[in-house]
């Protein structure tokens, strides 16, 4: 589970982690923000993916981790990057897994790569900010950060830089971050050993600076530039009713927008507790959904 790098056709680099079952169903994971591929370690997804028979490929978006920055990138640009990454890795058909802000990127990839996508999993995923009422009940701090990303980008970058500095003291940082969390999320943040993996994905997200994370926030501050459709195989949506980072209205909107989507809302889970406590369950769902589409576990040429 070490960092690897692939080269896209235009010469840009994408860093990634290759997790789970090497012979499993290939699935591309898209991280939250500010975050990176290392959030998969925080949530223990390597073991869950292995158990579910999934080869989980956690990609860093441009400017995140060691991935080459891409000025002015859009969500649909990421869809093209996923298509190219799959081709570079010798993977023809694949699943998608978007977490939090990464849901928008995963759904963009689902649209761009519809004929290659076997199934998609969205966990605690955002919806388009221009949908009326979709952010009702969201934490004021989260709303402020996302709004500032477009209105006061310089101030947002300063805040991200301060966050990077804060990772020098992981325990203090996670304690401060968790103050406004719902109880289920706070329990995850307070768990012994949680602070360092949490700090690790933040450090990785900001290791090139703040531009990549800023762009991630900006891309969900307004319209997405596309509307999700049923193309791209089964869509599973999992959300915690107690989520105050991304209220469950987003899950309801997506389930309505995509005919046939399966929505599961858990009563007590928050934004991070859902994936923390149900990581095995959601990946088992994804594995079964992919298998129902007849996608092979081993892709031709799809070695690590």
CSV table of C-alpha atoms in Angstrom, one decimal:
chain,number,residue,atom,x,y,z
A,1,UNK,CA,0.0,0.0,0.0
A,2,UNK,CA,2.7,2.5,-1.1
A,3,UNK,CA,2.3,5.5,-3.3
A,4,UNK,CA,2.6,4.9,-7.0
A,5,UNK,CA,2.6,7.3,-10.0
A,6,UNK,CA,1.2,7.1,-13.4
A,7,UNK,CA,1.7,9.4,-16.4
A,8,UNK,CA,-1.3,10.7,-18.4
A,9,UNK,CA,-1.2,11.1,-22.2
A,10,UNK,CA,-0.6,14.9,-21.8
A,11,UNK,CA,2.4,14.2,-19.5
A,12,UNK,CA,0.8,15.1,-16.2
A,13,UNK,CA,1.4,12.8,-13.3
A,14,UNK,CA,-1.2,11.3,-11.0
A,15,UNK,CA,-0.2,9.8,-7.6
A,16,UNK,CA,-2.3,6.9,-6.2
A,17,UNK,CA,-2.6,4.1,-3.8
A,18,UNK,CA,-3.4,0.6,-5.0
A,19,UNK,CA,-5.4,-1.2,-2.2
A,20,UNK,CA,-7.4,-4.2,-1.6
A,21,UNK,CA,-7.5,-7.4,-3.7
A,22,UNK,CA,-5.0,-7.3,-6.6
A,23,UNK,CA,-7.2,-9.6,-8.6
A,24,UNK,CA,-10.5,-7.9,-7.6
A,25,UNK,CA,-12.9,-5.7,-9.4
A,26,UNK,CA,-11.1,-2.4,-10.2
A,27,UNK,CA,-12.7,0.7,-8.5
A,28,UNK,CA,-11.4,4.2,-8.6
A,29,UNK,CA,-11.8,6.1,-5.3
A,30,UNK,CA,-12.1,9.9,-5.3
A,31,UNK,CA,-11.3,11.6,-2.0
A,32,UNK,CA,-12.9,14.5,-0.1
A,33,UNK,CA,-11.4,18.0,0.5
A,34,UNK,CA,-9.1,19.0,1.9
A,35,UNK,CA,-8.0,15.4,1.6
A,36,UNK,CA,-6.0,13.0,-0.5
A,37,UNK,CA,-5.7,9.3,-1.3
A,38,UNK,CA,-4.5,8.7,2.3
A,39,UNK,CA,-8.1,9.1,3.6
A,40,UNK,CA,-8.4,5.4,2.6
A,41,UNK,CA,-6.0,4.6,5.4
A,42,UNK,CA,-7.9,6.7,7.9
A,43,UNK,CA,-11.0,4.7,7.1
A,44,UNK,CA,-9.2,1.3,7.0
A,45,UNK,CA,-10.4,0.7,3.4
A,46,UNK,CA,-7.6,-1.6,2.4
A,47,UNK,CA,-8.9,-4.5,4.5
A,48,UNK,CA,-12.5,-3.8,3.6
A,49,UNK,CA,-11.7,-3.7,-0.1
A,50,UNK,CA,-9.7,-6.9,0.1
A,51,UNK,CA,-12.6,-8.7,1.9
A,52,UNK,CA,-15.1,-7.4,-0.7
A,53,UNK,CA,-12.9,-8.6,-3.7
A,54,UNK,CA,-12.2,-5.0,-4.8
A,55,UNK,CA,-9.0,-3.6,-6.2
A,56,UNK,CA,-9.3,0.0,-4.9
A,57,UNK,CA,-7.3,2.6,-6.7
A,58,UNK,CA,-7.2,5.8,-4.8
A,59,UNK,CA,-6.2,8.7,-7.1
A,60,UNK,CA,-5.1,12.2,-6.1
A,61,UNK,CA,-6.7,15.0,-8.1
A,62,UNK,CA,-4.4,17.6,-9.7
A,63,UNK,CA,-2.5,19.6,-7.2
A,64,UNK,CA,-3.1,17.1,-4.4
A,65,UNK,CA,-0.4,14.7,-3.1
A,66,UNK,CA,2.1,14.4,-5.9
A,67,UNK,CA,-0.3,14.9,-8.8
A,68,UNK,CA,0.6,17.6,-11.3
A,69,UNK,CA,-1.5,20.8,-10.9
A,70,UNK,CA,-3.9,21.7,-13.6
A,71,UNK,CA,-5.0,25.3,-13.8
A,72,UNK,CA,-8.7,26.0,-14.2
A,73,UNK,CA,-9.7,22.3,-14.0
A,74,UNK,CA,-13.3,21.4,-14.1
A,75,UNK,CA,-15.2,18.4,-12.7
A,76,UNK,CA,-15.6,17.0,-16.2
A,77,UNK,CA,-11.8,17.3,-16.7
A,78,UNK,CA,-11.5,14.8,-13.9
A,79,UNK,CA,-13.7,12.4,-15.7
A,80,UNK,CA,-11.3,12.5,-18.6
A,81,UNK,CA,-8.3,11.9,-16.2
A,82,UNK,CA,-10.0,8.8,-14.8
A,83,UNK,CA,-10.6,7.5,-18.2
A,84,UNK,CA,-7.0,8.0,-19.1
A,85,UNK,CA,-5.7,6.6,-15.8
A,86,UNK,CA,-7.8,3.4,-16.4
A,87,UNK,CA,-6.3,3.1,-19.9
A,88,UNK,CA,-2.7,3.6,-18.6
A,89,UNK,CA,-3.3,0.9,-16.0
A,90,UNK,CA,-4.8,-1.5,-18.6
A,91,UNK,CA,-8.3,-1.4,-17.1
A,92,UNK,CA,-11.2,-1.4,-19.5
A,93,UNK,CA,-14.2,-1.5,-17.1
A,94,UNK,CA,-14.2,-0.2,-13.5
A,95,UNK,CA,-16.3,1.0,-10.6
A,96,UNK,CA,-16.3,4.4,-9.0
A,97,UNK,CA,-16.4,5.4,-5.3
A,98,UNK,CA,-16.8,9.0,-4.4
A,99,UNK,CA,-16.6,10.3,-0.8
A,100,UNK,CA,-17.8,13.7,0.5
A,101,UNK,CA,-16.7,16.4,-2.0
A,102,UNK,CA,-15.3,13.6,-4.1
A,103,UNK,CA,-18.8,12.6,-5.0
A,104,UNK,CA,-19.0,15.4,-7.6
A,105,UNK,CA,-15.8,14.2,-9.2
A,106,UNK,CA,-16.9,10.6,-9.2
A,107,UNK,CA,-20.3,11.5,-10.8
A,108,UNK,CA,-18.4,13.5,-13.4
A,109,UNK,CA,-16.3,10.5,-14.2
A,110,UNK,CA,-19.5,8.4,-14.3
A,111,UNK,CA,-20.8,10.7,-17.0
A,112,UNK,CA,-17.6,10.9,-19.1
A,113,UNK,CA,-16.9,7.2,-18.8
A,114,UNK,CA,-20.5,5.9,-18.9
A,115,UNK,CA,-19.7,3.0,-21.3
A,116,UNK,CA,-16.8,1.8,-19.1
A,117,UNK,CA,-18.4,2.2,-15.6
A,118,UNK,CA,-19.9,-0.9,-14.0
A,119,UNK,CA,-21.3,0.7,-10.8
A,120,UNK,CA,-20.9,3.7,-8.6
A,121,UNK,CA,-20.9,4.2,-4.9
A,122,UNK,CA,-21.4,7.6,-3.3
A,123,UNK,CA,-20.9,8.0,0.5
A,124,UNK,CA,-21.7,11.2,2.4
A,125,UNK,CA,-21.6,12.9,-1.0
A,126,UNK,CA,-22.2,16.6,-1.8
A,127,UNK,CA,-24.8,17.8,-4.3
A,128,UNK,CA,-24.8,20.9,-6.5
A,129,UNK,CA,-24.7,24.1,-4.4
A,130,UNK,CA,-27.3,25.8,-6.7
A,131,UNK,CA,-30.1,23.3,-5.9
A,132,UNK,CA,-32.5,25.1,-3.6
A,133,UNK,CA,-32.4,23.9,0.0
A,134,UNK,CA,-29.7,21.3,-0.5
A,135,UNK,CA,-27.4,22.9,2.1
A,136,UNK,CA,-30.1,23.5,4.7
A,137,UNK,CA,-28.8,22.3,8.1
A,138,UNK,CA,-25.1,22.4,7.1
A,139,UNK,CA,-22.5,23.5,9.6
A,140,UNK,CA,-22.0,27.3,9.4
A,141,UNK,CA,-18.2,26.7,9.4
A,142,UNK,CA,-18.4,24.4,6.3
A,143,UNK,CA,-20.7,26.8,4.5
A,144,UNK,CA,-18.3,29.7,5.3
A,145,UNK,CA,-15.3,27.8,4.0
A,146,UNK,CA,-16.9,26.8,0.7
A,147,UNK,CA,-18.4,30.2,0.1
A,148,UNK,CA,-15.1,31.9,0.8
A,149,UNK,CA,-13.3,29.7,-1.7
A,150,UNK,CA,-14.7,31.7,-4.6
A,151,UNK,CA,-15.4,35.1,-2.9
A,152,UNK,CA,-12.1,35.4,-0.9
A,153,UNK,CA,-9.7,32.8,-2.3
A,154,UNK,CA,-6.7,34.4,-0.7
A,155,UNK,CA,-8.2,34.2,2.7
A,156,UNK,CA,-9.2,30.6,2.1
A,157,UNK,CA,-5.7,29.7,1.0
A,158,UNK,CA,-4.4,31.3,4.3
A,159,UNK,CA,-6.8,29.1,6.2
A,160,UNK,CA,-5.6,26.0,4.4
A,161,UNK,CA,-2.0,26.9,5.1
A,162,UNK,CA,-2.9,27.3,8.8
A,163,UNK,CA,-4.5,23.9,8.7
A,164,UNK,CA,-1.3,22.4,7.2
A,165,UNK,CA,0.8,24.1,10.0
A,166,UNK,CA,-1.7,22.6,12.5
A,167,UNK,CA,-0.8,19.0,11.4
A,168,UNK,CA,2.4,19.4,13.3
A,169,UNK,CA,0.4,18.7,16.4
A,170,UNK,CA,-2.1,16.0,15.2
A,171,UNK,CA,-3.8,15.5,18.6
A,172,UNK,CA,-4.5,19.2,19.2
A,173,UNK,CA,-5.6,19.7,15.6
A,174,UNK,CA,-8.1,16.8,15.6
A,175,UNK,CA,-9.5,18.0,19.0
A,176,UNK,CA,-10.1,21.5,17.6
A,177,UNK,CA,-11.6,20.1,14.4
A,178,UNK,CA,-14.0,17.8,16.2
A,179,UNK,CA,-15.5,20.4,18.5
A,180,UNK,CA,-18.5,21.1,16.3
A,181,UNK,CA,-19.0,17.5,15.1
A,182,UNK,CA,-22.1,15.5,15.8
A,183,UNK,CA,-21.6,12.8,18.5
A,184,UNK,CA,-21.0,9.9,16.1
A,185,UNK,CA,-18.2,11.8,14.3
A,186,UNK,CA,-16.8,13.1,17.5
A,187,UNK,CA,-16.4,9.5,18.7
A,188,UNK,CA,-14.3,8.7,15.6
A,189,UNK,CA,-12.2,11.7,16.1
A,190,UNK,CA,-11.6,11.0,19.8
A,191,UNK,CA,-10.6,7.4,19.2
A,192,UNK,CA,-7.0,6.5,20.2
A,193,UNK,CA,-4.8,6.5,17.2
A,194,UNK,CA,-7.1,8.6,14.9
A,195,UNK,CA,-5.1,11.8,15.1
A,196,UNK,CA,-2.0,10.9,13.1
A,197,UNK,CA,-3.8,9.3,10.1
A,198,UNK,CA,-6.2,12.3,10.0
A,199,UNK,CA,-3.2,14.7,9.9
A,200,UNK,CA,-1.5,12.5,7.3
A,201,UNK,CA,-4.1,12.9,4.7
A,202,UNK,CA,-4.3,16.7,5.3
A,203,UNK,CA,-0.5,17.0,5.0
A,204,UNK,CA,-0.6,15.0,1.8
A,205,UNK,CA,-3.4,17.1,0.4
A,206,UNK,CA,-1.4,20.3,1.1
A,207,UNK,CA,2.1,19.1,0.4
A,208,UNK,CA,2.4,21.1,-2.9
A,209,UNK,CA,0.7,24.1,-1.3
A,210,UNK,CA,-3.0,25.2,-1.1
A,211,UNK,CA,-4.0,25.7,-4.8
A,212,UNK,CA,-5.2,22.1,-5.4
A,213,UNK,CA,-7.4,22.0,-2.2
A,214,UNK,CA,-8.7,25.5,-3.0
A,215,UNK,CA,-9.8,24.3,-6.5
A,216,UNK,CA,-11.5,21.3,-5.0
A,217,UNK,CA,-13.6,23.6,-2.8
A,218,UNK,CA,-14.4,26.0,-5.6
A,219,UNK,CA,-15.7,23.3,-7.8
A,220,UNK,CA,-18.5,22.4,-5.4
A,221,UNK,CA,-19.3,26.1,-4.5
A,222,UNK,CA,-21.5,26.5,-7.5
A,223,UNK,CA,-23.1,24.6,-10.4
A,224,UNK,CA,-21.3,21.4,-11.5
A,225,UNK,CA,-21.6,21.9,-15.2
A,226,UNK,CA,-23.4,18.6,-15.8
A,227,UNK,CA,-26.5,16.7,-14.5
A,228,UNK,CA,-26.1,13.1,-13.4
A,229,UNK,CA,-28.1,10.5,-15.4
A,230,UNK,CA,-28.8,6.8,-15.2
A,231,UNK,CA,-26.0,6.0,-17.6
A,232,UNK,CA,-23.1,4.2,-16.0
A,233,UNK,CA,-24.7,1.2,-14.3
A,234,UNK,CA,-26.1,0.9,-10.7
A,235,UNK,CA,-25.7,3.8,-8.3
A,236,UNK,CA,-25.7,3.3,-4.6
A,237,UNK,CA,-26.0,6.3,-2.3
A,238,UNK,CA,-25.2,6.1,1.4
A,239,UNK,CA,-25.6,9.0,3.8
A,240,UNK,CA,-25.9,9.7,7.6
A,241,UNK,CA,-28.9,11.5,8.8
A,242,UNK,CA,-26.8,13.3,11.4
A,243,UNK,CA,-24.3,14.6,8.8
A,244,UNK,CA,-23.8,18.3,9.3
A,245,UNK,CA,-20.9,18.7,6.8
A,246,UNK,CA,-23.1,17.5,4.0
A,247,UNK,CA,-26.8,17.3,5.0
A,248,UNK,CA,-28.7,14.3,3.7
A,249,UNK,CA,-30.7,16.5,1.4
A,250,UNK,CA,-27.9,15.9,-1.1
A,251,UNK,CA,-28.6,12.1,-1.0
A,252,UNK,CA,-32.3,12.7,-1.6
A,253,UNK,CA,-31.6,15.0,-4.5
A,254,UNK,CA,-29.2,12.5,-6.2
A,255,UNK,CA,-31.6,9.6,-5.8
A,256,UNK,CA,-34.3,11.7,-7.4
A,257,UNK,CA,-32.0,12.9,-10.2
A,258,UNK,CA,-30.9,9.4,-11.2
A,259,UNK,CA,-33.7,6.9,-11.9
A,260,UNK,CA,-33.1,3.5,-10.2
A,261,UNK,CA,-30.5,4.8,-7.7
A,262,UNK,CA,-30.5,3.0,-4.4
A,263,UNK,CA,-30.5,5.3,-1.3
A,264,UNK,CA,-29.6,4.2,2.2
A,265,UNK,CA,-29.8,6.8,5.0
A,266,UNK,CA,-28.5,5.7,8.4
A,267,UNK,CA,-30.2,7.2,11.4
A,268,UNK,CA,-27.3,8.2,13.8
A,269,UNK,CA,-24.3,8.4,11.5
A,270,UNK,CA,-22.5,11.7,10.7
A,271,UNK,CA,-20.1,12.6,7.9
A,272,UNK,CA,-17.1,10.5,8.9
A,273,UNK,CA,-18.7,7.9,11.2
A,274,UNK,CA,-20.7,6.3,8.3
A,275,UNK,CA,-17.7,5.3,6.3
A,276,UNK,CA,-15.8,4.5,9.4
A,277,UNK,CA,-18.4,2.1,10.8
A,278,UNK,CA,-19.9,0.8,7.5
A,279,UNK,CA,-16.9,0.7,5.2
A,280,UNK,CA,-17.1,-3.1,4.8
A,281,UNK,CA,-20.8,-2.9,4.2
A,282,UNK,CA,-20.7,-0.3,1.4
A,283,UNK,CA,-17.9,-2.0,-0.4
A,284,UNK,CA,-19.7,-5.3,-0.3
A,285,UNK,CA,-22.7,-3.6,-1.9
A,286,UNK,CA,-20.4,-2.1,-4.6
A,287,UNK,CA,-18.8,-5.5,-5.2
A,288,UNK,CA,-22.2,-7.2,-5.6
A,289,UNK,CA,-23.4,-4.4,-7.9
A,290,UNK,CA,-20.4,-4.8,-10.1
A,291,UNK,CA,-20.7,-8.6,-10.2
A,292,UNK,CA,-24.3,-8.3,-11.3
A,293,UNK,CA,-23.1,-6.4,-14.4
A,294,UNK,CA,-20.9,-9.3,-15.4
A,295,UNK,CA,-17.7,-7.4,-14.9
A,296,UNK,CA,-14.7,-9.7,-14.6
A,297,UNK,CA,-12.6,-9.6,-11.4
A,298,UNK,CA,-9.4,-9.7,-13.4
A,299,UNK,CA,-8.9,-7.2,-16.2
A,300,UNK,CA,-6.8,-8.0,-19.2
A,301,UNK,CA,-3.5,-6.2,-18.7
A,302,UNK,CA,-4.6,-4.8,-15.4
A,303,UNK,CA,-1.6,-5.5,-13.3
A,304,UNK,CA,-0.4,-3.3,-10.5
